[in-house]
Coordinates of C-alpha atoms in Angstrom, one line a residue:
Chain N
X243 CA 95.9 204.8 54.2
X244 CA 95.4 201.3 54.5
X245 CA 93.4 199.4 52.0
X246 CA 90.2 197.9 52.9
X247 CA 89.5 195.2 50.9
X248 CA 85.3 195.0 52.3
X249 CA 84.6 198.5 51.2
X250 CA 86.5 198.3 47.5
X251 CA 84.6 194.5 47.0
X252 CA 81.3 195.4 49.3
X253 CA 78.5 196.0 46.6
X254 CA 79.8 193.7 43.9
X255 CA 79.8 190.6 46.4
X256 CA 76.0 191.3 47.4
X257 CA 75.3 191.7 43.6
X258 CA 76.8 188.7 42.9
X259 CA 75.0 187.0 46.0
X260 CA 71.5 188.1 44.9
X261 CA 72.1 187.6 40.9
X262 CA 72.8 184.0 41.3
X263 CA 69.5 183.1 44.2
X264 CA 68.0 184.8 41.5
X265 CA 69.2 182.9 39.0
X266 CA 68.1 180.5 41.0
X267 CA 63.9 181.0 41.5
X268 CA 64.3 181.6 37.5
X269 CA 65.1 178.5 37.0
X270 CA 63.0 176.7 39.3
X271 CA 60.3 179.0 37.4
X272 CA 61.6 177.9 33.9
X273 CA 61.4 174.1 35.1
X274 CA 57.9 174.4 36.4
X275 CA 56.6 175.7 33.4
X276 CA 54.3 173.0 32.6
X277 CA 53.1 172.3 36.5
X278 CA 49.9 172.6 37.1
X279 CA 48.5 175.8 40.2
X280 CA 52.5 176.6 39.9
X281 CA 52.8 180.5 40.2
X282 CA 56.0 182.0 38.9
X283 CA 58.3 184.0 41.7
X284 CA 61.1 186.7 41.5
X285 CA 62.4 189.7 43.9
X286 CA 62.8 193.2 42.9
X287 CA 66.6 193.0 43.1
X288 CA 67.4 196.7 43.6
X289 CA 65.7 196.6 46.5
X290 CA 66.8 193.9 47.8
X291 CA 70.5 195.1 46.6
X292 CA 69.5 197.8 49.2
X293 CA 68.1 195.7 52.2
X294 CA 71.4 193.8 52.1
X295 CA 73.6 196.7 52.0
X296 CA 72.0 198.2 54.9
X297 CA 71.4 195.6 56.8
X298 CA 75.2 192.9 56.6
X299 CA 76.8 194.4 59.5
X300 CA 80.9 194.7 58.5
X301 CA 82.3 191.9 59.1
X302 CA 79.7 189.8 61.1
X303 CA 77.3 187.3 58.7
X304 CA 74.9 185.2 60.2
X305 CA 76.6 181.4 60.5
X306 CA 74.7 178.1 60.0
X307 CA 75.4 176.3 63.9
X308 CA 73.5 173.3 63.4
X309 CA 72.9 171.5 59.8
X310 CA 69.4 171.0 60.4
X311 CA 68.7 175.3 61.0
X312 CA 67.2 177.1 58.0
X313 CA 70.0 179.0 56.2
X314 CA 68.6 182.7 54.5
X315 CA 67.9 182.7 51.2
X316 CA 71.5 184.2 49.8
X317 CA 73.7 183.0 52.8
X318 CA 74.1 186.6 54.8
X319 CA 72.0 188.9 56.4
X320 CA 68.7 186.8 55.2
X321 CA 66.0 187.9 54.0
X322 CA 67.2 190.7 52.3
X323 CA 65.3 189.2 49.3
X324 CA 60.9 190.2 49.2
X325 CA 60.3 187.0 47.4
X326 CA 56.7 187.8 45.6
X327 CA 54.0 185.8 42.7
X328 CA 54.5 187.6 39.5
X329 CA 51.3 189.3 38.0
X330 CA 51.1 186.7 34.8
X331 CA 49.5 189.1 31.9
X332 CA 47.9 186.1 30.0
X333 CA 46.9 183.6 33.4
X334 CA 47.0 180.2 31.6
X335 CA 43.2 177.7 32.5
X336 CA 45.7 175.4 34.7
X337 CA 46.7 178.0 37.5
X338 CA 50.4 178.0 36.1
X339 CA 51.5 181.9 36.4
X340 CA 54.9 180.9 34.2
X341 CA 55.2 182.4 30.9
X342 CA 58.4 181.0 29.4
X343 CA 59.2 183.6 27.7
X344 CA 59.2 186.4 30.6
X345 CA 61.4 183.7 32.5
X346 CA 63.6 183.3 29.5
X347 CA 64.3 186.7 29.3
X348 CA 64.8 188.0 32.9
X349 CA 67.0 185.1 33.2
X350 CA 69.2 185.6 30.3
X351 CA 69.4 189.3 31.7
X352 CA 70.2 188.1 35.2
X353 CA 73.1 186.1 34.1
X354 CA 74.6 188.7 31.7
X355 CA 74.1 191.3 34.7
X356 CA 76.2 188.5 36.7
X357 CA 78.6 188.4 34.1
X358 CA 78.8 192.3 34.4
X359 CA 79.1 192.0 38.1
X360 CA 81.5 189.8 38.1
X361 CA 83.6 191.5 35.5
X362 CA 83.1 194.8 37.6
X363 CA 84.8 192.7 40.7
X364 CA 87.4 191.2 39.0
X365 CA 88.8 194.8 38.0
X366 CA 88.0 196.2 41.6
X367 CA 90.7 192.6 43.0
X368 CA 92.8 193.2 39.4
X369 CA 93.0 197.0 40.6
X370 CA 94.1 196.0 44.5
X371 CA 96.6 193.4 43.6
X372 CA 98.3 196.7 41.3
X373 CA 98.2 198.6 44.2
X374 CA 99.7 195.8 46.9
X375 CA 102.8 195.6 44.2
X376 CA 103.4 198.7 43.1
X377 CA 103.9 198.3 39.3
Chain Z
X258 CA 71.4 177.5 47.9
X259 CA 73.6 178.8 45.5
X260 CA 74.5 178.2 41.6
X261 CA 74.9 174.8 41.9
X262 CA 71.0 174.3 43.0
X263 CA 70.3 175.5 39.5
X264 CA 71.6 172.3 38.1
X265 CA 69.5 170.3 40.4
X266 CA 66.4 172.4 39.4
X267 CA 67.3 172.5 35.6
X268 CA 68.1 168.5 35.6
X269 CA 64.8 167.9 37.3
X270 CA 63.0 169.9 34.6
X271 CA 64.7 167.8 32.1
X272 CA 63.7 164.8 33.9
X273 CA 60.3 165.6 33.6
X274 CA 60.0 167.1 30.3
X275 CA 61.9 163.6 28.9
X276 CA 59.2 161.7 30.7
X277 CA 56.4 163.6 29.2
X278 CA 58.3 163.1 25.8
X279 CA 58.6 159.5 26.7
X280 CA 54.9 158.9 27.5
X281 CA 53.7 161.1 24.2
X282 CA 56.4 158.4 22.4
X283 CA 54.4 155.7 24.1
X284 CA 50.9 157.4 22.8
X285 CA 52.1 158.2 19.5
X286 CA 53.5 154.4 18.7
X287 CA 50.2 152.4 20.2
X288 CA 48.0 155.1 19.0
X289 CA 46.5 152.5 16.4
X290 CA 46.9 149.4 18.6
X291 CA 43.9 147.8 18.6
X292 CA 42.0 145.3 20.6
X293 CA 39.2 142.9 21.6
X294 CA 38.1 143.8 24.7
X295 CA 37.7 147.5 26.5
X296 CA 39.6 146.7 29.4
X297 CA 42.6 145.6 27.6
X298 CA 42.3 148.6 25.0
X299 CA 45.7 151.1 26.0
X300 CA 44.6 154.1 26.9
X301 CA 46.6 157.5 26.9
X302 CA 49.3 157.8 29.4
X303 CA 50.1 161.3 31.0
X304 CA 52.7 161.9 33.5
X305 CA 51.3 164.7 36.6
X306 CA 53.8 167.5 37.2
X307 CA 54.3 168.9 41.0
X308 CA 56.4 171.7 42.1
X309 CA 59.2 170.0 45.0
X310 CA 62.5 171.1 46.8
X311 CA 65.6 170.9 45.5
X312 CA 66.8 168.8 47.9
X313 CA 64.1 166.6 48.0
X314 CA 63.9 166.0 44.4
X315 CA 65.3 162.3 44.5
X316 CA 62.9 161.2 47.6
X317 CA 60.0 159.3 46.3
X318 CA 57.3 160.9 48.8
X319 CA 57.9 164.4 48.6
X320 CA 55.2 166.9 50.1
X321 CA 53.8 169.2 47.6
X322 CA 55.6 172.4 47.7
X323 CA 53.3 174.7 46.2
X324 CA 52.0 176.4 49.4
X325 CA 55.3 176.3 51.0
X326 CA 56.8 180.0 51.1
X327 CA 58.1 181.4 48.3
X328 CA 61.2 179.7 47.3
X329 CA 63.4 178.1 44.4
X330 CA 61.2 174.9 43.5
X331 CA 62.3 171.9 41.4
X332 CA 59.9 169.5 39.3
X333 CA 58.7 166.1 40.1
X334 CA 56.8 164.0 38.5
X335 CA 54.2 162.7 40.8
X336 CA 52.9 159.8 38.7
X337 CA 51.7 158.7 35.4
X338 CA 47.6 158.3 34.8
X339 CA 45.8 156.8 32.1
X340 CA 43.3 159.0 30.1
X341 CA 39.4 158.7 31.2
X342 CA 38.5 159.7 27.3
X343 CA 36.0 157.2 26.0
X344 CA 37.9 154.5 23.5
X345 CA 36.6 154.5 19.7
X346 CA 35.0 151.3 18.8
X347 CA 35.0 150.7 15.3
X348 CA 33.4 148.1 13.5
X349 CA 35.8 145.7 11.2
X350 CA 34.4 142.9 11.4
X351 CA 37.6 141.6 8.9
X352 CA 39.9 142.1 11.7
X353 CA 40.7 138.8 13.5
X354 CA 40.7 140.8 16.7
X355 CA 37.3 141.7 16.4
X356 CA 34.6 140.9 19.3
X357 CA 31.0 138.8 18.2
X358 CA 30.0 141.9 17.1
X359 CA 32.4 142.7 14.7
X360 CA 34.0 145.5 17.0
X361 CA 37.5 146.8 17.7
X362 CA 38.7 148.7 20.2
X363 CA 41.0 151.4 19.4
X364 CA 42.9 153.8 21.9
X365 CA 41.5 157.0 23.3
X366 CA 45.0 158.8 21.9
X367 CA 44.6 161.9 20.1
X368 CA 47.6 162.3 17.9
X369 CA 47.1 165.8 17.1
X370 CA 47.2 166.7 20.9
X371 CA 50.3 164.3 21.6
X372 CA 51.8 166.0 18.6
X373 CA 51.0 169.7 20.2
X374 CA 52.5 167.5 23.9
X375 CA 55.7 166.6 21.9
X376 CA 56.6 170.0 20.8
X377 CA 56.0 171.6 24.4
X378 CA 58.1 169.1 25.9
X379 CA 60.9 169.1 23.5
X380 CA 61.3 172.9 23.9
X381 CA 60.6 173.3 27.5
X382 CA 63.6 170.7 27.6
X383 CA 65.7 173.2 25.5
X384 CA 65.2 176.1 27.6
X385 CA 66.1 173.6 30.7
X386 CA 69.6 172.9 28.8
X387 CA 69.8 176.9 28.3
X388 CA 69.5 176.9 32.3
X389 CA 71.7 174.5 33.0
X390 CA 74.6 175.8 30.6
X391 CA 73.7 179.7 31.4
X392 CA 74.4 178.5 35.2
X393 CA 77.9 176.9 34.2
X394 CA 79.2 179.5 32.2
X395 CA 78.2 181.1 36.0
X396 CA 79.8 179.1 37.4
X397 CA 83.4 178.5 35.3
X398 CA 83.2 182.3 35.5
X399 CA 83.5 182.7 38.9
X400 CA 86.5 180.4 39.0
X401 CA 88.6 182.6 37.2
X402 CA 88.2 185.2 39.9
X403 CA 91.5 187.2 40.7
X404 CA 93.0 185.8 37.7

């Protein structure tokens, strides 16, 4: 049986992919955070986990032709990500939907999740490369 | 798009919040300048925050990005505006900047809020750092891949 490296890597490369453009809108969330009418964003990610999943063909990821075409948001498949306002539960007078410490938190738990994903992919290559020689 | 976006976004929330902590510096030091005249009085400076793209951050005229779809936004600072807030007049006539009518004109600052203005921005500035280092440890992670 031959090894395919797509199916052992598949989920943790999508996880990776949508932990760091989430990483991403957090920050831009966490910078904002004293800009007035500015209304914080985020994505559910397990769903988008799923839209991507379902919809990157194997193999085939949309390519960037011309520099001046809008890329999707993580690079494949685009829009796998619902982009949406957060519901702020104390709305502050200026408009500004960021609370800092939501943000802090949901993006210190995005990039341990990364770290986790990333760890779970390095076993996944650690585990192939054992296989390819045999020890 | 991609990790390295965050350190654009992060640095241009630094940028900002260093400004803000620069004007509040500026507010706190001439907060007891006084002077003859109204018009030469300084007046409270604060600097006017606007959400921009990433890769627009360094342009000078950036659109504003707010009703753009939602995306990763930076911050720019669109500009810096004096404070409308009446000046206090105050009446030493010993002062030899005084006007005929014994008056000096003192600035509209109010320390206690530039004190509350320093605070914000030094800590939104912290969590900026945390989101700049948080996205290189991302990053020097990632380069140890297969390793």
């Amino acid at each position: 049986m031959a090894i395919s490296f797509r199916n052992s890597v598949g989920l943790y490369e999508s996880a990776l992919k949508l932990r760091s453009a989430r990483a991403e809108i957090l920050a831009g969330n966490l910078a904002n955070a004293d800009t007035p009418g500015y209304q914080a964003r985020d994505f559910n990610f397990a769903d988008a986990l799923k839209n991507q999943m379902n919809n990157s063909p194997a193999g085939d990821e949309l390519r960037l032709t011309q520099p001046m075409h809008q890329g999707g948001l993580d690079g494949a498949g685009g829009g796998a990500m619902d982009v949406q306002f957060r519901t702020p539960t104390q709305p502050s007078l200026d408009g500004n939907t960021v609370e800092e410490q939501v943000e802090h938190a949901e993006f210190m738990q995005n990039s341990l999740e990364y770290q986790t994903s990333f760890t779970l992919l390095n076993s996944r290559f650690r585990g192939l490369m054992s296989a390819i020689k045999g020890e | 798009m991609g990790l390295t976006t965050i350190f654009d976004i992060a640095g241009s929330g630094m940028n900002a919040q260093s400004l803000r902590l620069n004007t509040t510096a500026s507010n706190i030091a001439n907060a007891e300048t006084a002077s003859s005249s109204a018009s030469k009085t300084y007046r409270g400076r604060h600097p006017v925050f606007a959400a921009s793209f990433p890769q627009m951050l360094g342009q000078p005229d950036n659109a504003n990005a707010m009703d753009a779809p939602p995306e990763s936004l930076g911050v720019a600072v669109k500009g810096i505006v004096e404070s409308d807030a009446p000046l206090q007049p105050r009446y030493e006539p010993e002062n030899p900047l005084a006007d005929e009518q014994g008056y000096v004109y003192y600035p509209n600052v109010n320390v206690v809020e530039e004190m509350t203005n320093m605070i914000s921005a030094s800590r939104s500035y912290q969590v900026n750092v945390e989101v700049a280092n948080a996205a290189k440890q991302m990053v020097q992670k990632i380069l140890t891949l297969g390793q």
